[in-house]
PDB file of C-alpha atoms in Angstrom:
ATOM      1  CA  UNK B   1       6.675   0.046 -19.608  1.00  0.00           C
ATOM      2  CA  UNK B   2       5.836  -3.474 -18.377  1.00  0.00           C
ATOM      3  CA  UNK B   3       4.354  -4.358 -15.007  1.00  0.00           C
ATOM      4  CA  UNK B   4       7.634  -5.919 -13.858  1.00  0.00           C
ATOM      5  CA  UNK B   5       9.579  -2.797 -14.810  1.00  0.00           C
ATOM      6  CA  UNK B   6       7.175  -0.607 -12.837  1.00  0.00           C
ATOM      7  CA  UNK B   7       7.391  -2.938  -9.841  1.00  0.00           C
ATOM      8  CA  UNK B   8      11.168  -2.850 -10.126  1.00  0.00           C
ATOM      9  CA  UNK B   9      11.020   0.948  -9.993  1.00  0.00           C
ATOM     10  CA  UNK B  10       9.151   0.735  -6.688  1.00  0.00           C
ATOM     11  CA  UNK B  11      11.621  -1.821  -5.349  1.00  0.00           C
ATOM     12  CA  UNK B  12      14.655   0.288  -6.272  1.00  0.00           C
ATOM     13  CA  UNK B  13      13.151   3.366  -4.620  1.00  0.00           C
ATOM     14  CA  UNK B  14      12.647   1.306  -1.464  1.00  0.00           C
ATOM     15  CA  UNK B  15      16.131  -0.222  -1.162  1.00  0.00           C
ATOM     16  CA  UNK B  16      17.582   2.323   1.326  1.00  0.00           C
ATOM     17  CA  UNK B  17      14.671   1.809   3.721  1.00  0.00           C
ATOM     18  CA  UNK B  18      14.659  -1.949   3.197  1.00  0.00           C
ATOM     19  CA  UNK B  19      18.270  -2.014   4.368  1.00  0.00           C
ATOM     20  CA  UNK B  20      17.345   0.109   7.367  1.00  0.00           C
ATOM     21  CA  UNK B  21      14.384  -2.132   8.156  1.00  0.00           C
ATOM     22  CA  UNK B  22      16.331  -5.397   8.285  1.00  0.00           C
ATOM     23  CA  UNK B  23      17.585  -4.981  11.876  1.00  0.00           C
ATOM     24  CA  UNK B  24      14.127  -3.656  12.761  1.00  0.00           C
ATOM     25  CA  UNK B  25      12.519  -6.941  11.651  1.00  0.00           C
ATOM     26  CA  UNK B  26      15.186  -9.061  13.346  1.00  0.00           C
ATOM     27  CA  UNK B  27      14.619  -7.132  16.564  1.00  0.00           C
ATOM     28  CA  UNK B  28      10.889  -7.789  16.434  1.00  0.00           C
ATOM     29  CA  UNK B  29      11.432 -11.528  16.139  1.00  0.00           C
ATOM     30  CA  UNK B  30      14.019 -11.587  18.932  1.00  0.00           C
ATOM     31  CA  UNK B  31      11.820  -9.486  21.231  1.00  0.00           C
ATOM     32  CA  UNK B  32       8.908 -11.838  20.679  1.00  0.00           C
ATOM     33  CA  UNK B  33      11.169 -14.700  21.781  1.00  0.00           C
ATOM     34  CA  UNK B  34      12.464 -12.785  24.819  1.00  0.00           C
ATOM     35  CA  UNK B  35       8.860 -12.066  25.879  1.00  0.00           C
ATOM     36  CA  UNK B  36       8.170 -15.843  25.735  1.00  0.00           C
ATOM     37  CA  UNK B  37       5.545 -15.385  23.045  1.00  0.00           C
ATOM     38  CA  UNK B  38       4.902 -18.235  20.634  1.00  0.00           C
ATOM     39  CA  UNK B  39       7.084 -18.060  17.496  1.00  0.00           C
ATOM     40  CA  UNK B  40       3.966 -18.756  15.459  1.00  0.00           C
ATOM     41  CA  UNK B  41       2.233 -15.810  17.079  1.00  0.00           C
ATOM     42  CA  UNK B  42       5.052 -13.474  16.000  1.00  0.00           C
ATOM     43  CA  UNK B  43       5.107 -14.940  12.480  1.00  0.00           C
ATOM     44  CA  UNK B  44       1.318 -14.585  12.181  1.00  0.00           C
ATOM     45  CA  UNK B  45       1.543 -10.943  13.274  1.00  0.00           C
ATOM     46  CA  UNK B  46       4.092 -10.172  10.582  1.00  0.00           C
ATOM     47  CA  UNK B  47       2.070 -12.003   7.949  1.00  0.00           C
ATOM     48  CA  UNK B  48      -1.395 -10.675   8.729  1.00  0.00           C
ATOM     49  CA  UNK B  49      -0.827  -7.418  10.635  1.00  0.00           C
ATOM     50  CA  UNK B  50       2.300  -6.193   8.827  1.00  0.00           C
ATOM     51  CA  UNK B  51       2.640  -2.979  10.830  1.00  0.00           C
ATOM     52  CA  UNK B  52       6.107  -2.660  12.323  1.00  0.00           C
ATOM     53  CA  UNK B  53       5.655  -0.010  15.006  1.00  0.00           C
ATOM     54  CA  UNK B  54       2.190  -1.281  15.967  1.00  0.00           C
ATOM     55  CA  UNK B  55       3.582  -4.810  16.305  1.00  0.00           C
ATOM     56  CA  UNK B  56       6.298  -3.586  18.671  1.00  0.00           C
ATOM     57  CA  UNK B  57       3.761  -1.697  20.750  1.00  0.00           C
ATOM     58  CA  UNK B  58       1.371  -4.663  20.797  1.00  0.00           C
ATOM     59  CA  UNK B  59       3.876  -7.308  21.921  1.00  0.00           C
ATOM     60  CA  UNK B  60       5.220  -4.963  24.604  1.00  0.00           C
ATOM     61  CA  UNK B  61       1.741  -4.458  25.980  1.00  0.00           C
ATOM     62  CA  UNK B  62       0.832  -8.139  25.653  1.00  0.00           C
ATOM     63  CA  UNK B  63       3.978  -9.144  27.573  1.00  0.00           C
ATOM     64  CA  UNK B  64       2.852  -7.155  30.638  1.00  0.00           C
ATOM     65  CA  UNK B  65      -0.745  -8.401  30.505  1.00  0.00           C
ATOM     66  CA  UNK B  66      -2.160  -5.039  29.509  1.00  0.00           C
ATOM     67  CA  UNK B  67      -5.976  -4.899  29.203  1.00  0.00           C
ATOM     68  CA  UNK B  68      -7.234  -5.588  25.702  1.00  0.00           C
ATOM     69  CA  UNK B  69      -8.887  -2.171  25.348  1.00  0.00           C
ATOM     70  CA  UNK B  70      -5.547  -0.449  25.978  1.00  0.00           C
ATOM     71  CA  UNK B  71      -3.789  -2.617  23.374  1.00  0.00           C
ATOM     72  CA  UNK B  72      -6.480  -2.002  20.759  1.00  0.00           C
ATOM     73  CA  UNK B  73      -6.779   1.740  21.397  1.00  0.00           C
ATOM     74  CA  UNK B  74      -3.020   2.291  21.532  1.00  0.00           C
ATOM     75  CA  UNK B  75      -2.279   0.458  18.289  1.00  0.00           C
ATOM     76  CA  UNK B  76      -5.242   2.214  16.661  1.00  0.00           C
ATOM     77  CA  UNK B  77      -3.877   5.631  17.578  1.00  0.00           C
ATOM     78  CA  UNK B  78      -0.346   4.653  16.545  1.00  0.00           C
ATOM     79  CA  UNK B  79      -1.679   3.698  13.107  1.00  0.00           C
ATOM     80  CA  UNK B  80      -3.893   6.751  12.621  1.00  0.00           C
ATOM     81  CA  UNK B  81      -1.179   8.345  10.490  1.00  0.00           C
ATOM     82  CA  UNK B  82      -2.049   5.834   7.773  1.00  0.00           C
ATOM     83  CA  UNK B  83      -5.377   7.584   7.298  1.00  0.00           C
ATOM     84  CA  UNK B  84      -3.414  10.657   6.268  1.00  0.00           C
ATOM     85  CA  UNK B  85      -1.282   8.609   3.876  1.00  0.00           C
ATOM     86  CA  UNK B  86      -4.411   7.073   2.348  1.00  0.00           C
ATOM     87  CA  UNK B  87      -6.159  10.423   2.006  1.00  0.00           C
ATOM     88  CA  UNK B  88      -3.136  11.833   0.208  1.00  0.00           C
ATOM     89  CA  UNK B  89      -2.978   8.907  -2.236  1.00  0.00           C
ATOM     90  CA  UNK B  90      -6.699   8.839  -3.086  1.00  0.00           C
ATOM     91  CA  UNK B  91      -6.322  11.280  -5.981  1.00  0.00           C
ATOM     92  CA  UNK B  92      -3.847   8.918  -7.646  1.00  0.00           C
ATOM     93  CA  UNK B  93      -5.650   5.591  -7.129  1.00  0.00           C
ATOM     94  CA  UNK B  94      -9.398   6.338  -6.952  1.00  0.00           C
ATOM     95  CA  UNK B  95      -9.878   4.997 -10.486  1.00  0.00           C
ATOM     96  CA  UNK B  96      -8.507   1.560  -9.585  1.00  0.00           C
ATOM     97  CA  UNK B  97     -10.679  -1.495  -8.810  1.00  0.00           C
ATOM     98  CA  UNK B  98     -11.617  -1.908  -5.145  1.00  0.00           C
ATOM     99  CA  UNK B  99      -9.672  -5.182  -4.965  1.00  0.00           C
ATOM    100  CA  UNK B 100      -6.459  -3.408  -5.995  1.00  0.00           C
ATOM    101  CA  UNK B 101      -7.059  -0.602  -3.518  1.00  0.00           C
ATOM    102  CA  UNK B 102      -7.702  -3.159  -0.776  1.00  0.00           C
ATOM    103  CA  UNK B 103      -4.289  -4.739  -1.393  1.00  0.00           C
ATOM    104  CA  UNK B 104      -2.658  -1.315  -1.480  1.00  0.00           C
ATOM    105  CA  UNK B 105      -4.366  -0.450   1.806  1.00  0.00           C
ATOM    106  CA  UNK B 106      -2.878  -3.523   3.455  1.00  0.00           C
ATOM    107  CA  UNK B 107       0.556  -2.622   2.096  1.00  0.00           C
ATOM    108  CA  UNK B 108       0.394   1.073   3.023  1.00  0.00           C
ATOM    109  CA  UNK B 109       3.278   1.336   5.486  1.00  0.00           C
ATOM    110  CA  UNK B 110       5.451   4.341   6.305  1.00  0.00           C
ATOM    111  CA  UNK B 111       8.351   3.180   4.178  1.00  0.00           C
ATOM    112  CA  UNK B 112       6.324   2.394   1.055  1.00  0.00           C
ATOM    113  CA  UNK B 113       4.532   5.736   1.289  1.00  0.00           C
ATOM    114  CA  UNK B 114       7.863   7.548   1.730  1.00  0.00           C
ATOM    115  CA  UNK B 115       9.406   5.684  -1.211  1.00  0.00           C
ATOM    116  CA  UNK B 116       6.540   5.849  -3.718  1.00  0.00           C
ATOM    117  CA  UNK B 117       4.726   9.123  -2.964  1.00  0.00           C
ATOM    118  CA  UNK B 118       7.601  11.318  -4.232  1.00  0.00           C
ATOM    119  CA  UNK B 119       7.552   9.395  -7.520  1.00  0.00           C
ATOM    120  CA  UNK B 120       4.027  10.650  -8.165  1.00  0.00           C
ATOM    121  CA  UNK B 121       5.092  14.194  -7.321  1.00  0.00           C
ATOM    122  CA  UNK B 122       8.029  14.189  -9.734  1.00  0.00           C
ATOM    123  CA  UNK B 123       6.105  12.503 -12.544  1.00  0.00           C
ATOM    124  CA  UNK B 124       8.334   9.420 -12.458  1.00  0.00           C
ATOM    125  CA  UNK B 125       5.180   7.317 -12.250  1.00  0.00           C
ATOM    126  CA  UNK B 126       1.667   8.008 -13.543  1.00  0.00           C
ATOM    127  CA  UNK B 127      -1.834   7.399 -12.214  1.00  0.00           C
ATOM    128  CA  UNK B 128      -2.232   4.575 -14.724  1.00  0.00           C
ATOM    129  CA  UNK B 129       0.822   2.578 -13.632  1.00  0.00           C
ATOM    130  CA  UNK B 130       1.837   4.053 -10.276  1.00  0.00           C
ATOM    131  CA  UNK B 131       0.046   1.324  -8.334  1.00  0.00           C
ATOM    132  CA  UNK B 132       2.413  -1.205  -9.904  1.00  0.00           C
ATOM    133  CA  UNK B 133       5.418   0.633  -8.467  1.00  0.00           C
ATOM    134  CA  UNK B 134       3.547   0.757  -5.143  1.00  0.00           C
ATOM    135  CA  UNK B 135       3.005  -3.013  -5.228  1.00  0.00           C
ATOM    136  CA  UNK B 136       6.683  -3.566  -6.042  1.00  0.00           C
ATOM    137  CA  UNK B 137       7.651  -1.557  -2.966  1.00  0.00           C
ATOM    138  CA  UNK B 138       5.043  -3.228  -0.766  1.00  0.00           C
ATOM    139  CA  UNK B 139       6.013  -6.773  -1.768  1.00  0.00           C
ATOM    140  CA  UNK B 140       9.718  -6.107  -1.205  1.00  0.00           C
ATOM    141  CA  UNK B 141       9.043  -4.796   2.307  1.00  0.00           C
ATOM    142  CA  UNK B 142       6.581  -7.606   3.038  1.00  0.00           C
ATOM    143  CA  UNK B 143       9.068 -10.316   2.058  1.00  0.00           C
ATOM    144  CA  UNK B 144      11.889  -8.625   3.979  1.00  0.00           C
ATOM    145  CA  UNK B 145       9.766  -8.149   7.093  1.00  0.00           C
ATOM    146  CA  UNK B 146       8.585 -11.746   7.257  1.00  0.00           C
ATOM    147  CA  UNK B 147      12.028 -13.221   6.557  1.00  0.00           C
ATOM    148  CA  UNK B 148      13.721 -11.032   9.174  1.00  0.00           C
ATOM    149  CA  UNK B 149      10.996 -11.869  11.710  1.00  0.00           C
ATOM    150  CA  UNK B 150      11.832 -15.556  11.325  1.00  0.00           C
ATOM    151  CA  UNK B 151      15.566 -14.793  11.531  1.00  0.00           C
ATOM    152  CA  UNK B 152      15.002 -12.800  14.712  1.00  0.00           C
ATOM    153  CA  UNK B 153      12.998 -15.625  16.267  1.00  0.00           C
ATOM    154  CA  UNK B 154      15.682 -18.197  15.397  1.00  0.00           C
ATOM    155  CA  UNK B 155      18.644 -16.144  16.563  1.00  0.00           C
ATOM    156  CA  UNK B 156      16.731 -14.772  19.526  1.00  0.00           C
ATOM    157  CA  UNK B 157      16.453 -18.309  20.822  1.00  0.00           C
ATOM    158  CA  UNK B 158      20.037 -19.258  19.927  1.00  0.00           C
ATOM    159  CA  UNK B 159      21.718 -16.054  21.149  1.00  0.00           C
ATOM    160  CA  UNK B 160      20.505 -14.943  24.593  1.00  0.00           C
ATOM    161  CA  UNK B 161      20.319 -11.184  25.107  1.00  0.00           C
ATOM    162  CA  UNK B 162      20.087 -10.373  21.405  1.00  0.00           C
ATOM    163  CA  UNK B 163      17.227  -7.966  22.135  1.00  0.00           C
ATOM    164  CA  UNK B 164      19.690  -5.882  24.176  1.00  0.00           C
ATOM    165  CA  UNK B 165      22.068  -5.212  21.279  1.00  0.00           C
ATOM    166  CA  UNK B 166      20.501  -1.850  20.522  1.00  0.00           C
ATOM    167  CA  UNK B 167      19.006  -2.897  17.178  1.00  0.00           C
ATOM    168  CA  UNK B 168      15.991  -0.734  18.000  1.00  0.00           C
ATOM    169  CA  UNK B 169      18.027   2.260  16.823  1.00  0.00           C
ATOM    170  CA  UNK B 170      17.200   1.105  13.293  1.00  0.00           C
ATOM    171  CA  UNK B 171      13.555   1.955  13.977  1.00  0.00           C
ATOM    172  CA  UNK B 172      14.470   5.426  15.204  1.00  0.00           C
ATOM    173  CA  UNK B 173      16.786   6.069  12.244  1.00  0.00           C
ATOM    174  CA  UNK B 174      14.174   4.872   9.758  1.00  0.00           C
ATOM    175  CA  UNK B 175      11.470   7.167  11.108  1.00  0.00           C
ATOM    176  CA  UNK B 176      13.868  10.110  11.215  1.00  0.00           C
ATOM    177  CA  UNK B 177      14.612   9.482   7.542  1.00  0.00           C
ATOM    178  CA  UNK B 178      10.887   9.330   6.757  1.00  0.00           C
ATOM    179  CA  UNK B 179       9.773  12.483   8.554  1.00  0.00           C
ATOM    180  CA  UNK B 180      12.748  14.762   7.824  1.00  0.00           C
ATOM    181  CA  UNK B 181      11.767  15.553   4.191  1.00  0.00           C
ATOM    182  CA  UNK B 182       8.348  16.733   5.393  1.00  0.00           C
ATOM    183  CA  UNK B 183       9.643  19.272   7.927  1.00  0.00           C
ATOM    184  CA  UNK B 184       9.189  22.174   5.547  1.00  0.00           C
ATOM    185  CA  UNK B 185       6.428  24.162   7.273  1.00  0.00           C
ATOM    186  CA  UNK B 186       5.538  25.039  10.827  1.00  0.00           C
ATOM    187  CA  UNK B 187       2.518  22.637  11.200  1.00  0.00           C
ATOM    188  CA  UNK B 188       4.881  19.692  10.724  1.00  0.00           C
ATOM    189  CA  UNK B 189       7.401  21.155  13.160  1.00  0.00           C
ATOM    190  CA  UNK B 190       4.724  21.875  15.756  1.00  0.00           C
ATOM    191  CA  UNK B 191       3.345  18.357  15.423  1.00  0.00           C
ATOM    192  CA  UNK B 192       6.762  16.785  15.879  1.00  0.00           C
ATOM    193  CA  UNK B 193       7.782  19.014  18.789  1.00  0.00           C
ATOM    194  CA  UNK B 194       4.475  18.671  20.655  1.00  0.00           C
ATOM    195  CA  UNK B 195       4.439  14.875  20.279  1.00  0.00           C
ATOM    196  CA  UNK B 196       8.087  14.614  21.344  1.00  0.00           C
ATOM    197  CA  UNK B 197       7.750  16.891  24.364  1.00  0.00           C
ATOM    198  CA  UNK B 198       4.520  15.281  25.560  1.00  0.00           C
ATOM    199  CA  UNK B 199       6.031  11.795  25.224  1.00  0.00           C
ATOM    200  CA  UNK B 200       8.846  12.838  27.569  1.00  0.00           C
ATOM    201  CA  UNK B 201       6.462  14.435  30.047  1.00  0.00           C
ATOM    202  CA  UNK B 202       3.995  11.523  29.998  1.00  0.00           C
ATOM    203  CA  UNK B 203       6.614   8.760  29.885  1.00  0.00           C
ATOM    204  CA  UNK B 204       5.792   7.356  33.344  1.00  0.00           C
ATOM    205  CA  UNK B 205       2.073   6.810  32.749  1.00  0.00           C
ATOM    206  CA  UNK B 206       0.987   3.159  33.214  1.00  0.00           C
ATOM    207  CA  UNK B 207       0.319   0.786  30.338  1.00  0.00           C
ATOM    208  CA  UNK B 208       2.288   3.016  27.931  1.00  0.00           C
ATOM    209  CA  UNK B 209      -0.627   5.452  27.888  1.00  0.00           C
ATOM    210  CA  UNK B 210       1.928   8.236  27.436  1.00  0.00           C
ATOM    211  CA  UNK B 211       2.494   7.002  23.882  1.00  0.00           C
ATOM    212  CA  UNK B 212      -1.243   7.024  23.182  1.00  0.00           C
ATOM    213  CA  UNK B 213      -1.757  10.549  24.525  1.00  0.00           C
ATOM    214  CA  UNK B 214       1.373  11.890  22.828  1.00  0.00           C
ATOM    215  CA  UNK B 215       0.191  10.598  19.458  1.00  0.00           C
ATOM    216  CA  UNK B 216      -3.202  12.248  19.979  1.00  0.00           C
ATOM    217  CA  UNK B 217      -1.556  15.524  21.021  1.00  0.00           C
ATOM    218  CA  UNK B 218       0.803  15.493  18.015  1.00  0.00           C
ATOM    219  CA  UNK B 219      -2.017  14.811  15.544  1.00  0.00           C
ATOM    220  CA  UNK B 220      -4.304  17.430  17.135  1.00  0.00           C
ATOM    221  CA  UNK B 221      -1.638  20.142  17.217  1.00  0.00           C
ATOM    222  CA  UNK B 222      -0.560  19.377  13.656  1.00  0.00           C
ATOM    223  CA  UNK B 223      -4.141  19.427  12.381  1.00  0.00           C
ATOM    224  CA  UNK B 224      -5.017  22.728  14.070  1.00  0.00           C
ATOM    225  CA  UNK B 225      -1.770  24.336  12.907  1.00  0.00           C
ATOM    226  CA  UNK B 226      -2.301  23.064   9.354  1.00  0.00           C
ATOM    227  CA  UNK B 227      -5.856  24.445   9.215  1.00  0.00           C
ATOM    228  CA  UNK B 228      -4.608  27.826  10.400  1.00  0.00           C
ATOM    229  CA  UNK B 229      -1.647  27.715   8.036  1.00  0.00           C
ATOM    230  CA  UNK B 230      -3.847  26.848   5.046  1.00  0.00           C
ATOM    231  CA  UNK B 231      -6.281  29.616   5.989  1.00  0.00           C
ATOM    232  CA  UNK B 232      -3.476  32.175   6.125  1.00  0.00           C
ATOM    233  CA  UNK B 233      -2.060  31.021   2.783  1.00  0.00           C
ATOM    234  CA  UNK B 234      -5.483  31.239   1.106  1.00  0.00           C
ATOM    235  CA  UNK B 235      -6.088  34.676   2.566  1.00  0.00           C
ATOM    236  CA  UNK B 236      -2.689  35.858   1.344  1.00  0.00           C
ATOM    237  CA  UNK B 237      -3.313  34.531  -2.166  1.00  0.00           C
ATOM    238  CA  UNK B 238      -6.651  36.361  -2.281  1.00  0.00           C
ATOM    239  CA  UNK B 239      -4.999  39.575  -1.163  1.00  0.00           C
ATOM    240  CA  UNK B 240      -6.814  39.660   2.157  1.00  0.00           C
ATOM    241  CA  UNK B 241      -3.512  39.673   4.042  1.00  0.00           C
ATOM    242  CA  UNK B 242      -0.888  42.263   3.199  1.00  0.00           C
TER     243      UNK B 242
END
C-alpha cells in the first residue's frame, strides 16, 4: 500500500474527531481575541505549540497575569498524559529514524492517539507503515486546528460575544469520546473519579491551581491502582491467588 493510502487511512479514522474539534479551534481563536491577545500570538501558539487543552489553559492564565512559573507548571502537568501515549507507542515506532519520531512526538495529540492506536491493536496497520497513518492523522488535525484558529480570530473580532456561545462543549464532548473506550478496568475509573472529584473540591484555588493539583491526583491514583491491579493479575496467573 502506498504512503498516500496509509495517510488516507489515518485521516479517515480521524474524521469524527476532526468534526468535533472544529468548534474547539474556533473557540480558541475567539477567546484569544476576547482576552485582547495579539492575533499573531494565537496563530503562533497553534502553529508551534499545537496542544489544544494546554493552549486554552495558557491563554486563560496569561489573560489574568498569572506568574510564569504557574503557567509553565500547569501546562506541563496538563500535558503529562502524552508521556503515557508515547510510552505506549514506543513498541511500534522504536525502529524508525529519530527525525520521524521527532515529528510524531510533535503531532502526538489526544485525538491522533485515539484514532491511530486502535489501528495497531486490530492489525489494520503494521509497524512498518503505521507511522504513515499516524502522520496522515496528525497533518489533518494540524491543518484543521490552524485554519479554525484563524477563523475564530476573524469572527471573534467581527461577532462580539462569540466566546459565550457555549462552543467549549465541543472540548468536553471530544474528551468524553476519547476516554470512554478506556474505562474498562478499575484503575481508569479511579483515575477519572479522583481527578473529577478533586477538581470540584479545589475549584476555588487561585491561579487555577485546582486544575494542576487535580491532574496530579488523577495521575497518582491511576498509577497506584494500575500497579496494584497488574500485581494482582500477575499473581492470579501464577496461581498465587485463588
